[in-house]
Amino acid sequence: MLIEPHGGKLVYQVAEPEKAAGLPRLEIKPTLGPDGAPIRNPYREVVSIAMGFFSPVDGFMTRNEVESVLRERRLLSGWLFPFPLVFDVDEEDLRRAGIKEKDAVALTLKGKPLALMQVEEIYKLGDRKELADAVFGTPEKNGEVVKRRFDEKHPGWLIYRSLKPVALAGKVWLLGQPKFREPYSRFWMPPAASRKYIEGKGWKIVVAHQTRNVPHIGHEMLMKRAMFVAGGERPGDAVLVNAIIGAKRPGDYVDEAILEGHEALNKAGYFHPDRHVVTMTLWDMRYGNPLESLLHGIIRQNMGATHHMFGRDHAATGDYYDPYATQYLWTRGLPSYGLNEPPHLTDKGLKIRPVNMGEFAYCPKCGEYTYLGMSYGGYKEVALCGHTPERISGSFLRGLIIEGLRPPKVVMRPEVYDIIVKWWRVYGYPFVTDKYLKIKEEQLEIEI
Amino acid sequence: MLIEPHGGKLVYQVAEPEKAAGLPRLEIKPTLGPDGAPIRNPYREVVSIAMGFFSPVDGFMTRNEVESVLRERRLLSGWLFPFPLVFDVDEEDLRRAGIKEKDAVALTLKGKPLALMQVEEIYKLGDRKELADAVFGTPEKNGEVVKRRFDEKHPGWLIYRSLKPVALAGKVWLLGQPKFREPYSRFWMPPAASRKYIEGKGWKIVVAHQTRNVPHIGHEMLMKRAMFVAGGERPGDAVLVNAIIGAKRPGDYVDEAILEGHEALNKAGYFHPDRHVVTMTLWDMRYGNPLESLLHGIIRQNMGATHHMFGRDHAATGDYYDPYATQYLWTRGLPSYGLNEPPHLTDKGLKIRPVNMGEFAYCPKCGEYTYLGMSYGGYKEVALCGHTPERISGSFLRGLIIEGLRPPKVVMRPEVYDIIVKWWRVYGYPFVTDKYLKIKEEQLEIEI
């Protein structure tokens, strides 16, 4: 028996391409930051909604739904959901397209029809700065985990703060199956497909691993250990790696390297190929730490995972949140957000179960990766070994890579490094550059 | 809150030495095998009973109690217990001491009073071969896990087969605290003391590890991983290593090396010193695989452990049992022994919880210890990595040691090997010899 989708029903909305003929057309435009650079592209939300990643959400939210989500992190139907999903447009574009409530609209990407929207409501978004604060919380209102006021340096806050002034709400259908370029295409396994895959493999316990990085060995150890925690006496059947594909910033790993880097762990046998699968989800990370962990739980439950590994600083950037905000959420809830219990113990909550984990470090004296534990609230933990292990620092690793140095084997698998080098050759630099960002928005990922 | 002792009450029976004055005296004599060598010394059971390791058992068993244990592996009080505990004597010795039912007797060791026994019953033991078969089971009666008829090559079967013809039943008290020589004394932590120790450390989840070996790295990995399995999101607080000190055979590791070898893991920091403790229990192993695992569960629950790690071939020797007999017991019970449910899910069963684990092997390609899993019954498992890891063979390791070769670091910690060498120098050979056996029965372990 596969785990239930969130809300009990898997969304899967695909329509015949002919349905778009003769409809008013509206181009899906990226959200731009203050410097004019794209920071989010709503087509990713269109695809993810229609393919059921966010089930039971089946369209962009109405004003009432947005308010319900902000007030109690629940949809109007009562199911938990952390973020408002808003399809925002400029008034000028709307007027030009001549769209009004109850219309069906063809949403286009790069000029070609991608999806249908049945417009249920058109409403003005109020002060977007207030909206962004309401989404993420403030130190005054959410002091249990918000340590610093969110601002324009936070990519997720900036997305909400930069929304265009009008929102279209309504159900969306994709016009046929989305097509991806290589290497994305082989990692595209939306919920209906990943559930079928899990069923075919006979996996019962599947631990999801969130990624937006090329894996170093600390990540590998977390995944392997999480299989024991989830599986108990019998380690979990498999790890479902799910990479978030979305807006990038200069200095990030390129998406192709992230996906193929995780795949390399499988191809090179660091994971048994029958116990590991690498997939992707389109979403512009909001870096919402505990709230993002809730969304990740929903996405992976919809994909068929039974457990979700959450580490320290889950989906975080900067020091806005307590590093264990996600652990607080999944162990006792976050009442100031309206989350009075852990999401998997809440009525109309999630079914996926958390595996909260601390950090691994390489201990040269043990010659192995040792658990450093995590300490938060009244909860203090001691390392497993009595030495002083070397933390695996992502920044140190990036420094090595930029210098053209192959990281030590105890830090990164050589096969993973080779993938970085492969894409370095393609893009002329090991990390995301302005040039890559331009290519990405214009031609990567998806073809219509 | 510490875990309850088995049966709800911790036995602790220590009397003033003066109580022995003027009582009839009976020397505790070893059980001898067919070649005249000692194969068991009942003083170990006297000490262990009185110090509460076998709570709620507080003395040697009456005929009815023995029959109850053999019939349904329960004491007359209903609490699970796997083996008959019989104090056996020769008729001649009994006559000479002039002991009859209801007498108090001073039990002496090496001529000095060690314990008091309040004799409740004196009875003849029937056919000891039949008794031994009834203790361990037969392929006909217990075919679910007994694969081969037990015989004199099985040390535990031989113990019951070699019992003297008469049994004394009754409660036992130690005459003061038993005293141990170094290095035994610092590992002596009977249940009342180990419970106090665990409480003082504030440990909540304590995983017991059974040992009769100097630890190789496979054992270390099993212990470390079992902490994750027992602890779930938060690895267990500590490992309680408990070495069984009893009859040895030529070729075994010497007890001092076993204890100090485990201690070395802690001293050298492979375990954090605050999360690991090494202790010992006096008991002549019956090598009863699933039944022995039940006794081990009782011993360690009484000592305060909350979980017990059981590996493949737990407490086994030869190929009498299915290698996963212990896993069968702890996952579904062994009805042919009268154990209809797992011991921790049974009324008047144990409170300690099992952590059933397969094997770890060193994978040179992963550069780490990887789980090979276990497969039994309808239950098939795949290794965690996709390579061909090197199994850590105890026999290969002993071969290296006998050749005077330091085992590779990936197989045994150098500090542990140094302990083997230390005792090798003391006894002239790295393993138990006939000379050691003689020293052991005559002067090792305990002083009165």
Short mmCIF file of C-alpha atoms in Angstrom, two decimals, chain A residues 138-356:
data_model
loop_
_atom_site.label_atom_id
_atom_site.label_comp_id
_atom_site.label_asym_id
_atom_site.label_seq_id
_atom_site.Cartn_x
_atom_site.Cartn_y
_atom_site.Cartn_z
CA THR A 138 8.74 38.23 12.01
CA PRO A 139 10.85 38.12 15.17
CA GLU A 140 7.99 39.79 17.05
CA LYS A 141 5.23 37.44 15.95
CA ASN A 142 7.21 34.24 15.45
CA GLY A 143 9.99 34.68 17.96
CA GLU A 144 10.12 30.94 18.68
CA VAL A 145 12.09 30.44 15.46
CA VAL A 146 12.43 33.73 13.52
CA LYS A 147 15.62 35.37 14.75
CA ARG A 148 15.98 38.27 12.34
CA ARG A 149 13.62 40.35 10.25
CA PHE A 150 13.44 39.11 6.67
CA ASP A 151 14.65 41.50 3.99
CA GLU A 152 15.59 41.83 0.34
CA LYS A 153 18.67 39.67 0.79
CA HIS A 154 16.38 36.73 1.41
CA PRO A 155 15.44 35.25 -1.98
CA GLY A 156 12.08 33.90 -0.83
CA TRP A 157 10.99 37.08 0.89
CA LEU A 158 12.09 38.98 -2.21
CA ILE A 159 9.87 36.80 -4.40
CA TYR A 160 6.73 37.78 -2.47
CA ARG A 161 7.87 41.35 -2.11
CA SER A 162 8.34 41.58 -5.91
CA LEU A 163 5.02 40.10 -7.01
CA LYS A 164 3.15 41.99 -9.72
CA PRO A 165 0.08 43.82 -8.41
CA VAL A 166 -2.79 41.61 -9.65
CA ALA A 167 -3.44 37.90 -9.06
CA LEU A 168 -5.34 35.39 -11.17
CA ALA A 169 -6.80 32.50 -9.23
CA GLY A 170 -8.04 29.24 -10.71
CA LYS A 171 -7.38 25.64 -11.68
CA VAL A 172 -4.62 24.90 -14.21
CA TRP A 173 -4.19 22.12 -16.78
CA LEU A 174 -1.05 21.40 -18.73
CA LEU A 175 -1.52 21.15 -22.48
CA GLY A 176 0.07 17.74 -22.89
CA GLN A 177 3.05 16.35 -21.02
CA PRO A 178 5.86 18.79 -20.39
CA LYS A 179 9.03 17.93 -22.29
CA PHE A 180 12.45 18.38 -20.79
CA ARG A 181 15.87 18.51 -22.37
CA GLU A 182 18.63 16.14 -21.40
CA PRO A 183 19.72 15.55 -18.70
CA TYR A 184 16.55 16.84 -17.02
CA SER A 185 14.26 14.50 -18.92
CA ARG A 186 15.54 11.34 -17.24
CA PHE A 187 14.98 12.79 -13.77
CA TRP A 188 11.44 13.90 -14.50
CA MET A 189 9.21 11.65 -12.49
CA PRO A 190 6.12 13.52 -11.37
CA PRO A 191 3.99 12.03 -8.55
CA ALA A 192 1.91 9.63 -10.66
CA ALA A 193 5.09 8.27 -12.28
CA SER A 194 7.18 8.10 -9.11
CA ARG A 195 4.37 6.30 -7.29
CA LYS A 196 4.25 3.75 -10.09
CA TYR A 197 8.02 3.40 -9.92
CA ILE A 198 7.98 2.83 -6.14
CA GLU A 199 5.19 0.29 -6.49
CA GLY A 200 7.08 -1.52 -9.23
CA LYS A 201 10.19 -1.73 -7.08
CA GLY A 202 8.17 -3.03 -4.15
CA TRP A 203 9.60 -0.39 -1.83
CA LYS A 204 7.74 0.00 1.45
CA ILE A 205 9.90 2.54 3.29
CA VAL A 206 11.17 5.35 1.11
CA VAL A 207 13.16 8.19 2.65
CA ALA A 208 13.10 11.48 0.78
CA HIS A 209 16.21 13.61 0.59
CA GLN A 210 15.87 17.26 -0.38
CA THR A 211 18.72 18.64 -2.40
CA ARG A 212 19.91 21.76 -4.13
CA ASN A 213 23.55 20.73 -4.01
CA VAL A 214 25.97 18.33 -5.59
CA PRO A 215 26.32 15.68 -2.86
CA HIS A 216 29.37 15.62 -0.64
CA ILE A 217 29.96 12.64 1.58
CA GLY A 218 28.21 14.25 4.55
CA HIS A 219 25.01 14.22 2.48
CA GLU A 220 25.56 10.61 1.52
CA MET A 221 26.00 9.60 5.17
CA LEU A 222 22.87 11.49 6.18
CA MET A 223 20.87 9.63 3.54
CA LYS A 224 22.30 6.26 4.49
CA ARG A 225 21.79 6.80 8.19
CA ALA A 226 18.28 8.15 7.65
CA MET A 227 17.44 4.79 6.06
CA PHE A 228 18.25 3.15 9.39
CA VAL A 229 16.29 5.67 11.39
CA ALA A 230 13.25 5.35 9.13
CA GLY A 231 13.50 1.60 8.78
CA GLY A 232 14.32 0.67 12.35
CA GLU A 233 15.50 -2.92 12.56
CA ARG A 234 15.35 -3.10 8.80
CA PRO A 235 16.89 -0.12 7.00
CA GLY A 236 14.48 1.68 4.71
CA ASP A 237 14.09 0.25 1.22
CA ALA A 238 15.30 3.27 -0.68
CA VAL A 239 16.23 6.92 -0.80
CA LEU A 240 14.24 9.19 -3.09
CA VAL A 241 16.49 12.12 -3.93
CA ASN A 242 14.46 15.06 -5.10
CA ALA A 243 16.29 18.08 -6.46
CA ILE A 244 14.56 21.42 -6.50
CA ILE A 245 15.00 22.95 -9.94
CA GLY A 246 14.31 26.65 -10.00
CA ALA A 247 15.83 30.09 -9.74
CA LYS A 248 19.59 30.01 -9.31
CA ARG A 249 22.05 32.52 -8.00
CA PRO A 250 25.63 33.08 -9.17
CA GLY A 251 27.80 30.66 -7.22
CA ASP A 252 25.18 27.88 -6.96
CA TYR A 253 25.96 24.49 -8.45
CA VAL A 254 24.35 24.18 -11.89
CA ASP A 255 21.22 22.02 -11.89
CA GLU A 256 22.66 19.50 -14.33
CA ALA A 257 25.57 18.84 -11.99
CA ILE A 258 23.26 18.47 -9.00
CA LEU A 259 21.12 15.88 -10.73
CA GLU A 260 23.95 13.95 -12.34
CA GLY A 261 26.07 14.24 -9.20
CA HIS A 262 23.41 12.43 -7.18
CA GLU A 263 22.94 9.96 -10.01
CA ALA A 264 26.69 9.27 -9.92
CA LEU A 265 26.33 7.94 -6.34
CA ASN A 266 23.99 5.35 -7.72
CA LYS A 267 25.87 4.59 -10.94
CA ALA A 268 29.14 4.19 -9.06
CA GLY A 269 27.52 1.94 -6.49
CA TYR A 270 27.75 4.08 -3.35
CA PHE A 271 24.05 3.38 -3.21
CA HIS A 272 22.76 0.07 -4.41
CA PRO A 273 21.05 0.95 -7.69
CA ASP A 274 17.86 -0.78 -6.51
CA ARG A 275 17.65 1.39 -3.41
CA HIS A 276 18.12 4.90 -4.74
CA VAL A 277 16.44 7.10 -7.30
CA VAL A 278 17.12 10.68 -8.34
CA THR A 279 14.24 12.94 -9.34
CA MET A 280 13.45 16.61 -9.69
CA THR A 281 10.68 19.08 -8.88
CA LEU A 282 10.22 22.51 -10.43
CA TRP A 283 9.98 25.16 -7.73
CA ASP A 284 11.70 28.40 -6.96
CA MET A 285 12.92 27.81 -3.44
CA ARG A 286 11.43 30.18 -0.89
CA TYR A 287 14.17 29.22 1.61
CA GLY A 288 11.44 29.09 4.20
CA ASN A 289 13.20 26.62 6.52
CA PRO A 290 10.34 25.14 8.62
CA LEU A 291 7.65 26.22 6.16
CA GLU A 292 9.70 24.97 3.24
CA SER A 293 10.12 21.67 5.09
CA LEU A 294 6.34 21.42 5.22
CA LEU A 295 6.13 21.97 1.47
CA HIS A 296 8.91 19.44 0.92
CA GLY A 297 6.99 16.95 3.02
CA ILE A 298 3.91 17.51 0.86
CA ILE A 299 5.84 17.20 -2.41
CA ARG A 300 7.57 13.98 -1.40
CA GLN A 301 4.49 12.43 0.17
CA ASN A 302 2.74 13.06 -3.13
CA MET A 303 5.67 11.39 -4.88
CA GLY A 304 5.25 8.33 -2.64
CA ALA A 305 7.94 8.77 0.02
CA THR A 306 7.04 7.55 3.50
CA HIS A 307 9.72 9.48 5.40
CA HIS A 308 11.56 12.76 4.94
CA MET A 309 15.04 13.47 6.20
CA PHE A 310 15.46 16.96 7.61
CA GLY A 311 18.85 18.25 8.61
CA ARG A 312 20.05 21.30 10.45
CA ASP A 313 19.27 24.57 8.63
CA HIS A 314 16.85 22.81 6.31
CA ALA A 315 16.17 24.92 3.22
CA ALA A 316 17.67 27.91 4.93
CA THR A 317 19.79 30.81 3.79
CA GLY A 318 21.32 33.47 6.00
CA ASP A 319 20.55 33.52 9.70
CA TYR A 320 16.90 34.47 9.68
CA TYR A 321 15.76 31.29 11.39
CA ASP A 322 16.90 29.21 14.30
CA PRO A 323 19.02 26.46 12.69
CA TYR A 324 16.64 23.90 14.22
CA ALA A 325 13.40 25.62 13.24
CA THR A 326 12.49 22.62 11.09
CA GLN A 327 13.15 20.22 13.98
CA TYR A 328 10.93 22.33 16.23
CA LEU A 329 8.15 22.15 13.67
CA TRP A 330 8.35 18.37 13.32
CA THR A 331 8.76 17.62 17.01
CA ARG A 332 6.32 20.04 18.65
CA GLY A 333 4.75 22.32 16.05
CA LEU A 334 5.09 26.09 15.68
CA PRO A 335 2.02 27.60 17.36
CA SER A 336 2.79 31.17 16.27
CA TYR A 337 2.30 30.04 12.65
CA GLY A 338 -0.93 28.31 13.58
CA LEU A 339 0.84 24.94 13.56
CA ASN A 340 -0.07 23.63 16.99
CA GLU A 341 1.24 20.10 16.51
CA PRO A 342 3.84 18.45 14.33
CA PRO A 343 2.48 18.27 10.76
CA HIS A 344 2.30 14.48 10.73
CA LEU A 345 0.31 14.39 13.98
CA THR A 346 -2.22 17.04 12.95
CA ASP A 347 -5.74 16.52 11.68
CA LYS A 348 -5.67 17.09 7.89
CA GLY A 349 -1.91 17.09 8.22
CA LEU A 350 0.73 15.10 6.39
CA LYS A 351 1.16 11.34 6.41
CA ILE A 352 4.88 11.40 5.65
CA ARG A 353 7.01 11.01 8.78
CA PRO A 354 10.02 13.13 9.64
CA VAL A 355 13.53 11.88 10.23
CA ASN A 356 15.28 14.78 11.95
#
